[in-house]
Amino acid sequence: MHERGQEILQELLEGNERFRHGEGRAHVYSPDELRSIASVQRPIAAIVACSDSRIAPEIVFDQPLGAIFASRVPGNVASDSAKWMLEIALGEFQVPLVMVMGHTGCLAIGQLLDGDKGGAGGLHRFSVLSSVYRAKLRRPEDLYVAAVEENVLQTVEHLARDLYPLRKALLSQSTSIVGAVYEMETGNVRPIPTTVELYGVY
Ligand SMILES: [Zn+2]
């Protein structure tokens, strides 16, 4: 991970520590501050997270408005809108850190672990299903957590494979990408070892 990405990750993890110890900063905004925020934004990170009502990235990292560019979709998959979000975050704001954050107790994964009964989601549903199979191959002690981790790493892989601006930024080391798991029971965000297969810039 490049230096600036590491600094931002550290900043987010420190915010997470404040959050989970009940020491979050009160992010309260005056009308003047709102006007000032409306005129410019300088997000420090772009985060692909799940839609789950319990994991809002700004809250779990104790960040103010304007700090995080985000896309949230069930199972934090590499959706078209997540890719579009990253294209903007990298193109307009050169964010130094991209994070894919899964979480324990994810319903999108839990439902598929219980057996896929079909439904909405199309290819994204198959994508989550494939991470469940990847996790089973590892024969883990806790299949649910392993599937959450595999699903995060799979999204990283898909984003790097499909998104030219991301590959370009990773190759030029203007951004870094990291996977993480939010542990709902404790509020802790745990980064997971993330390697990216770059397919070259073309
Ligand atoms: Zn979820």
Short mmCIF file of C-alpha atoms and ligand atoms in Angstrom, two decimals:
data_model
loop_
_atom_site.label_atom_id
_atom_site.label_comp_id
_atom_site.label_asym_id
_atom_site.label_seq_id
_atom_site.Cartn_x
_atom_site.Cartn_y
_atom_site.Cartn_z
CA MET A 1 0.00 0.00 0.00
CA HIS A 2 1.40 3.44 -0.87
CA GLU A 3 2.20 5.91 1.88
CA ARG A 4 -0.77 8.25 1.51
CA GLY A 5 -3.18 5.29 1.34
CA GLN A 6 -1.65 3.92 4.52
CA GLU A 7 -2.09 7.31 6.25
CA ILE A 8 -5.74 7.49 5.28
CA LEU A 9 -6.37 3.91 6.39
CA GLN A 10 -4.79 4.79 9.72
CA GLU A 11 -7.04 7.87 10.01
CA LEU A 12 -10.13 5.75 9.33
CA LEU A 13 -9.07 3.10 11.84
CA GLU A 14 -8.48 5.76 14.49
CA GLY A 15 -11.98 7.09 13.78
CA ASN A 16 -13.29 3.54 14.12
CA GLU A 17 -11.58 3.22 17.48
CA ARG A 18 -13.26 6.45 18.69
CA PHE A 19 -16.61 5.17 17.40
CA ARG A 20 -16.47 1.79 19.09
CA HIS A 21 -15.37 3.27 22.40
CA GLY A 22 -18.25 5.73 22.43
CA GLU A 23 -15.87 8.64 21.86
CA GLY A 24 -17.06 9.72 18.42
CA ARG A 25 -16.86 13.42 17.59
CA ALA A 26 -20.18 15.21 17.49
CA HIS A 27 -20.61 16.00 13.82
CA VAL A 28 -23.01 18.91 14.10
CA TYR A 29 -23.25 21.51 11.36
CA SER A 30 -24.24 25.15 11.42
CA PRO A 31 -26.05 26.63 8.38
CA ASP A 32 -22.75 28.34 7.46
CA GLU A 33 -20.85 25.09 7.61
CA LEU A 34 -23.49 23.40 5.46
CA ARG A 35 -23.12 26.14 2.85
CA SER A 36 -19.36 25.72 2.93
CA ILE A 37 -19.63 21.92 2.57
CA ALA A 38 -22.03 22.38 -0.33
CA SER A 39 -19.51 24.45 -2.26
CA VAL A 40 -16.66 21.92 -2.27
CA GLN A 41 -15.88 18.36 -1.23
CA ARG A 42 -12.55 16.66 -0.63
CA PRO A 43 -13.28 13.02 0.15
CA ILE A 44 -10.31 11.11 1.56
CA ALA A 45 -11.61 7.65 0.72
CA ALA A 46 -14.06 5.81 -1.53
CA ILE A 47 -15.86 2.94 0.13
CA VAL A 48 -17.97 0.13 -1.33
CA ALA A 49 -20.10 -1.19 1.51
CA CYS A 50 -23.30 -3.17 2.11
CA SER A 51 -26.76 -1.59 2.29
CA ASP A 52 -27.25 -3.01 5.79
CA SER A 53 -28.81 -0.42 8.11
CA ARG A 54 -26.15 -1.04 10.77
CA ILE A 55 -22.94 -0.20 8.94
CA ALA A 56 -23.00 3.39 7.60
CA PRO A 57 -19.29 4.04 6.78
CA GLU A 58 -19.33 7.70 7.90
CA ILE A 59 -20.57 6.63 11.31
CA VAL A 60 -18.37 3.58 11.91
CA PHE A 61 -15.28 5.59 10.89
CA ASP A 62 -16.44 8.71 12.77
CA GLN A 63 -16.04 10.94 9.73
CA PRO A 64 -17.78 14.23 8.90
CA LEU A 65 -19.80 15.03 5.79
CA GLY A 66 -17.50 15.42 2.82
CA ALA A 67 -14.95 12.80 3.91
CA ILE A 68 -16.24 9.61 2.32
CA PHE A 69 -17.47 8.88 -1.19
CA ALA A 70 -19.58 5.74 -0.95
CA SER A 71 -21.62 3.18 -2.77
CA ARG A 72 -23.80 0.79 -0.84
CA VAL A 73 -25.40 -2.29 -2.32
CA PRO A 74 -26.47 -5.61 -0.76
CA GLY A 75 -23.39 -7.83 -0.35
CA ASN A 76 -21.00 -4.95 -1.26
CA VAL A 77 -20.63 -6.36 -4.77
CA ALA A 78 -18.89 -4.67 -7.72
CA SER A 79 -22.12 -3.23 -9.09
CA ASP A 80 -22.27 -0.83 -12.03
CA SER A 81 -23.07 1.99 -9.62
CA ALA A 82 -20.10 1.07 -7.38
CA LYS A 83 -17.86 1.28 -10.48
CA TRP A 84 -19.41 4.59 -11.48
CA MET A 85 -18.88 5.90 -7.94
CA LEU A 86 -15.19 4.91 -8.08
CA GLU A 87 -14.75 6.45 -11.51
CA ILE A 88 -15.96 9.78 -10.09
CA ALA A 89 -14.02 9.46 -6.82
CA LEU A 90 -10.77 8.73 -8.67
CA GLY A 91 -11.33 11.06 -11.62
CA GLU A 92 -12.64 14.10 -9.77
CA PHE A 93 -11.07 13.74 -6.34
CA GLN A 94 -8.05 11.43 -6.75
CA VAL A 95 -9.01 9.62 -3.54
CA PRO A 96 -5.86 7.99 -2.13
CA LEU A 97 -7.74 5.02 -0.65
CA VAL A 98 -10.42 2.68 -1.95
CA MET A 99 -11.97 0.28 0.54
CA VAL A 100 -14.35 -2.64 0.08
CA MET A 101 -16.03 -3.30 3.40
CA GLY A 102 -18.06 -6.41 4.16
CA HIS A 103 -19.57 -7.18 7.53
CA THR A 104 -20.42 -10.06 9.83
CA GLY A 105 -24.05 -11.10 9.81
CA CYS A 106 -24.51 -9.97 6.18
CA LEU A 107 -27.98 -11.04 5.05
CA ALA A 108 -27.03 -11.12 1.37
CA ILE A 109 -24.49 -13.83 2.22
CA GLY A 110 -26.52 -15.52 4.97
CA GLN A 111 -29.48 -16.08 2.65
CA LEU A 112 -27.25 -17.82 0.10
CA LEU A 113 -25.57 -19.91 2.77
CA ASP A 114 -29.04 -21.13 3.66
CA GLY A 115 -29.58 -22.18 0.02
CA ASP A 116 -30.29 -19.90 -2.94
CA LYS A 117 -34.03 -19.64 -3.40
CA GLY A 118 -33.71 -17.27 -6.34
CA GLY A 119 -34.94 -13.70 -6.48
CA ALA A 120 -33.66 -10.27 -7.35
CA GLY A 121 -30.03 -9.35 -7.84
CA GLY A 122 -29.27 -11.14 -11.12
CA LEU A 123 -25.55 -11.58 -11.70
CA HIS A 124 -24.73 -9.93 -8.37
CA ARG A 125 -26.53 -12.76 -6.65
CA PHE A 126 -24.36 -15.29 -8.51
CA SER A 127 -21.33 -13.25 -7.60
CA VAL A 128 -22.10 -13.58 -3.88
CA LEU A 129 -22.90 -17.27 -4.41
CA SER A 130 -19.49 -17.80 -5.99
CA SER A 131 -17.77 -16.29 -2.96
CA VAL A 132 -19.72 -18.71 -0.76
CA TYR A 133 -18.31 -21.59 -2.85
CA ARG A 134 -14.81 -20.13 -2.66
CA ALA A 135 -15.14 -20.01 1.11
CA LYS A 136 -16.32 -23.64 1.25
CA LEU A 137 -13.15 -24.71 -0.58
CA ARG A 138 -11.12 -23.29 2.31
CA ARG A 139 -12.98 -25.64 4.72
CA PRO A 140 -13.00 -22.89 7.37
CA GLU A 141 -14.05 -23.22 10.96
CA ASP A 142 -16.59 -20.44 10.48
CA LEU A 143 -18.05 -20.63 6.98
CA TYR A 144 -20.14 -17.47 7.39
CA VAL A 145 -17.14 -15.25 8.25
CA ALA A 146 -15.00 -16.92 5.57
CA ALA A 147 -17.72 -16.21 2.99
CA VAL A 148 -17.85 -12.55 4.07
CA GLU A 149 -14.06 -12.30 3.61
CA GLU A 150 -14.05 -14.11 0.25
CA ASN A 151 -16.85 -11.85 -0.93
CA VAL A 152 -14.83 -8.73 -0.07
CA LEU A 153 -11.76 -10.06 -1.88
CA GLN A 154 -13.87 -11.04 -4.86
CA THR A 155 -15.27 -7.50 -5.12
CA VAL A 156 -11.72 -6.11 -5.01
CA GLU A 157 -10.80 -8.52 -7.80
CA HIS A 158 -13.83 -7.59 -9.92
CA LEU A 159 -13.29 -3.84 -9.50
CA ALA A 160 -9.61 -4.08 -10.44
CA ARG A 161 -10.47 -6.29 -13.40
CA ASP A 162 -13.30 -4.18 -14.76
CA LEU A 163 -12.43 -0.59 -13.99
CA TYR A 164 -9.71 1.03 -16.08
CA PRO A 165 -9.40 4.22 -13.95
CA LEU A 166 -8.84 2.06 -10.87
CA ARG A 167 -6.18 -0.11 -12.51
CA LYS A 168 -4.47 3.01 -13.79
CA ALA A 169 -4.53 4.66 -10.33
CA LEU A 170 -3.25 1.48 -8.66
CA LEU A 171 -0.42 1.09 -11.17
CA SER A 172 0.64 4.72 -10.79
CA GLN A 173 0.28 4.36 -7.00
CA SER A 174 -2.00 7.37 -6.74
CA THR A 175 -4.47 5.15 -4.88
CA SER A 176 -4.45 1.94 -2.86
CA ILE A 177 -7.21 -0.60 -2.34
CA VAL A 178 -7.93 -2.55 0.80
CA GLY A 179 -10.57 -5.04 1.90
CA ALA A 180 -12.04 -4.92 5.40
CA VAL A 181 -14.66 -6.62 7.53
CA TYR A 182 -16.85 -4.70 9.96
CA GLU A 183 -17.58 -6.84 13.01
CA MET A 184 -21.03 -5.75 14.07
CA GLU A 185 -20.86 -7.26 17.53
CA THR A 186 -17.90 -5.07 18.56
CA GLY A 187 -17.99 -2.20 16.05
CA ASN A 188 -14.44 -3.09 15.02
CA VAL A 189 -13.29 -2.73 11.40
CA ARG A 190 -10.65 -5.35 10.58
CA PRO A 191 -8.61 -4.84 7.40
CA ILE A 192 -7.88 -8.13 5.62
CA PRO A 193 -4.76 -8.96 3.58
CA THR A 194 -5.57 -7.71 0.09
CA THR A 195 -3.57 -8.41 -3.03
CA VAL A 196 -4.64 -7.15 -6.41
CA GLU A 197 -4.02 -8.87 -9.69
CA LEU A 198 -3.54 -6.08 -12.20
CA TYR A 199 -4.25 -6.97 -15.77
CA GLY A 200 -2.24 -4.08 -17.18
CA VAL A 201 -3.48 -0.77 -18.49
CA TYR A 202 -4.99 -0.98 -21.94
ZN ZN B 1 -24.71 -7.02 4.26
#
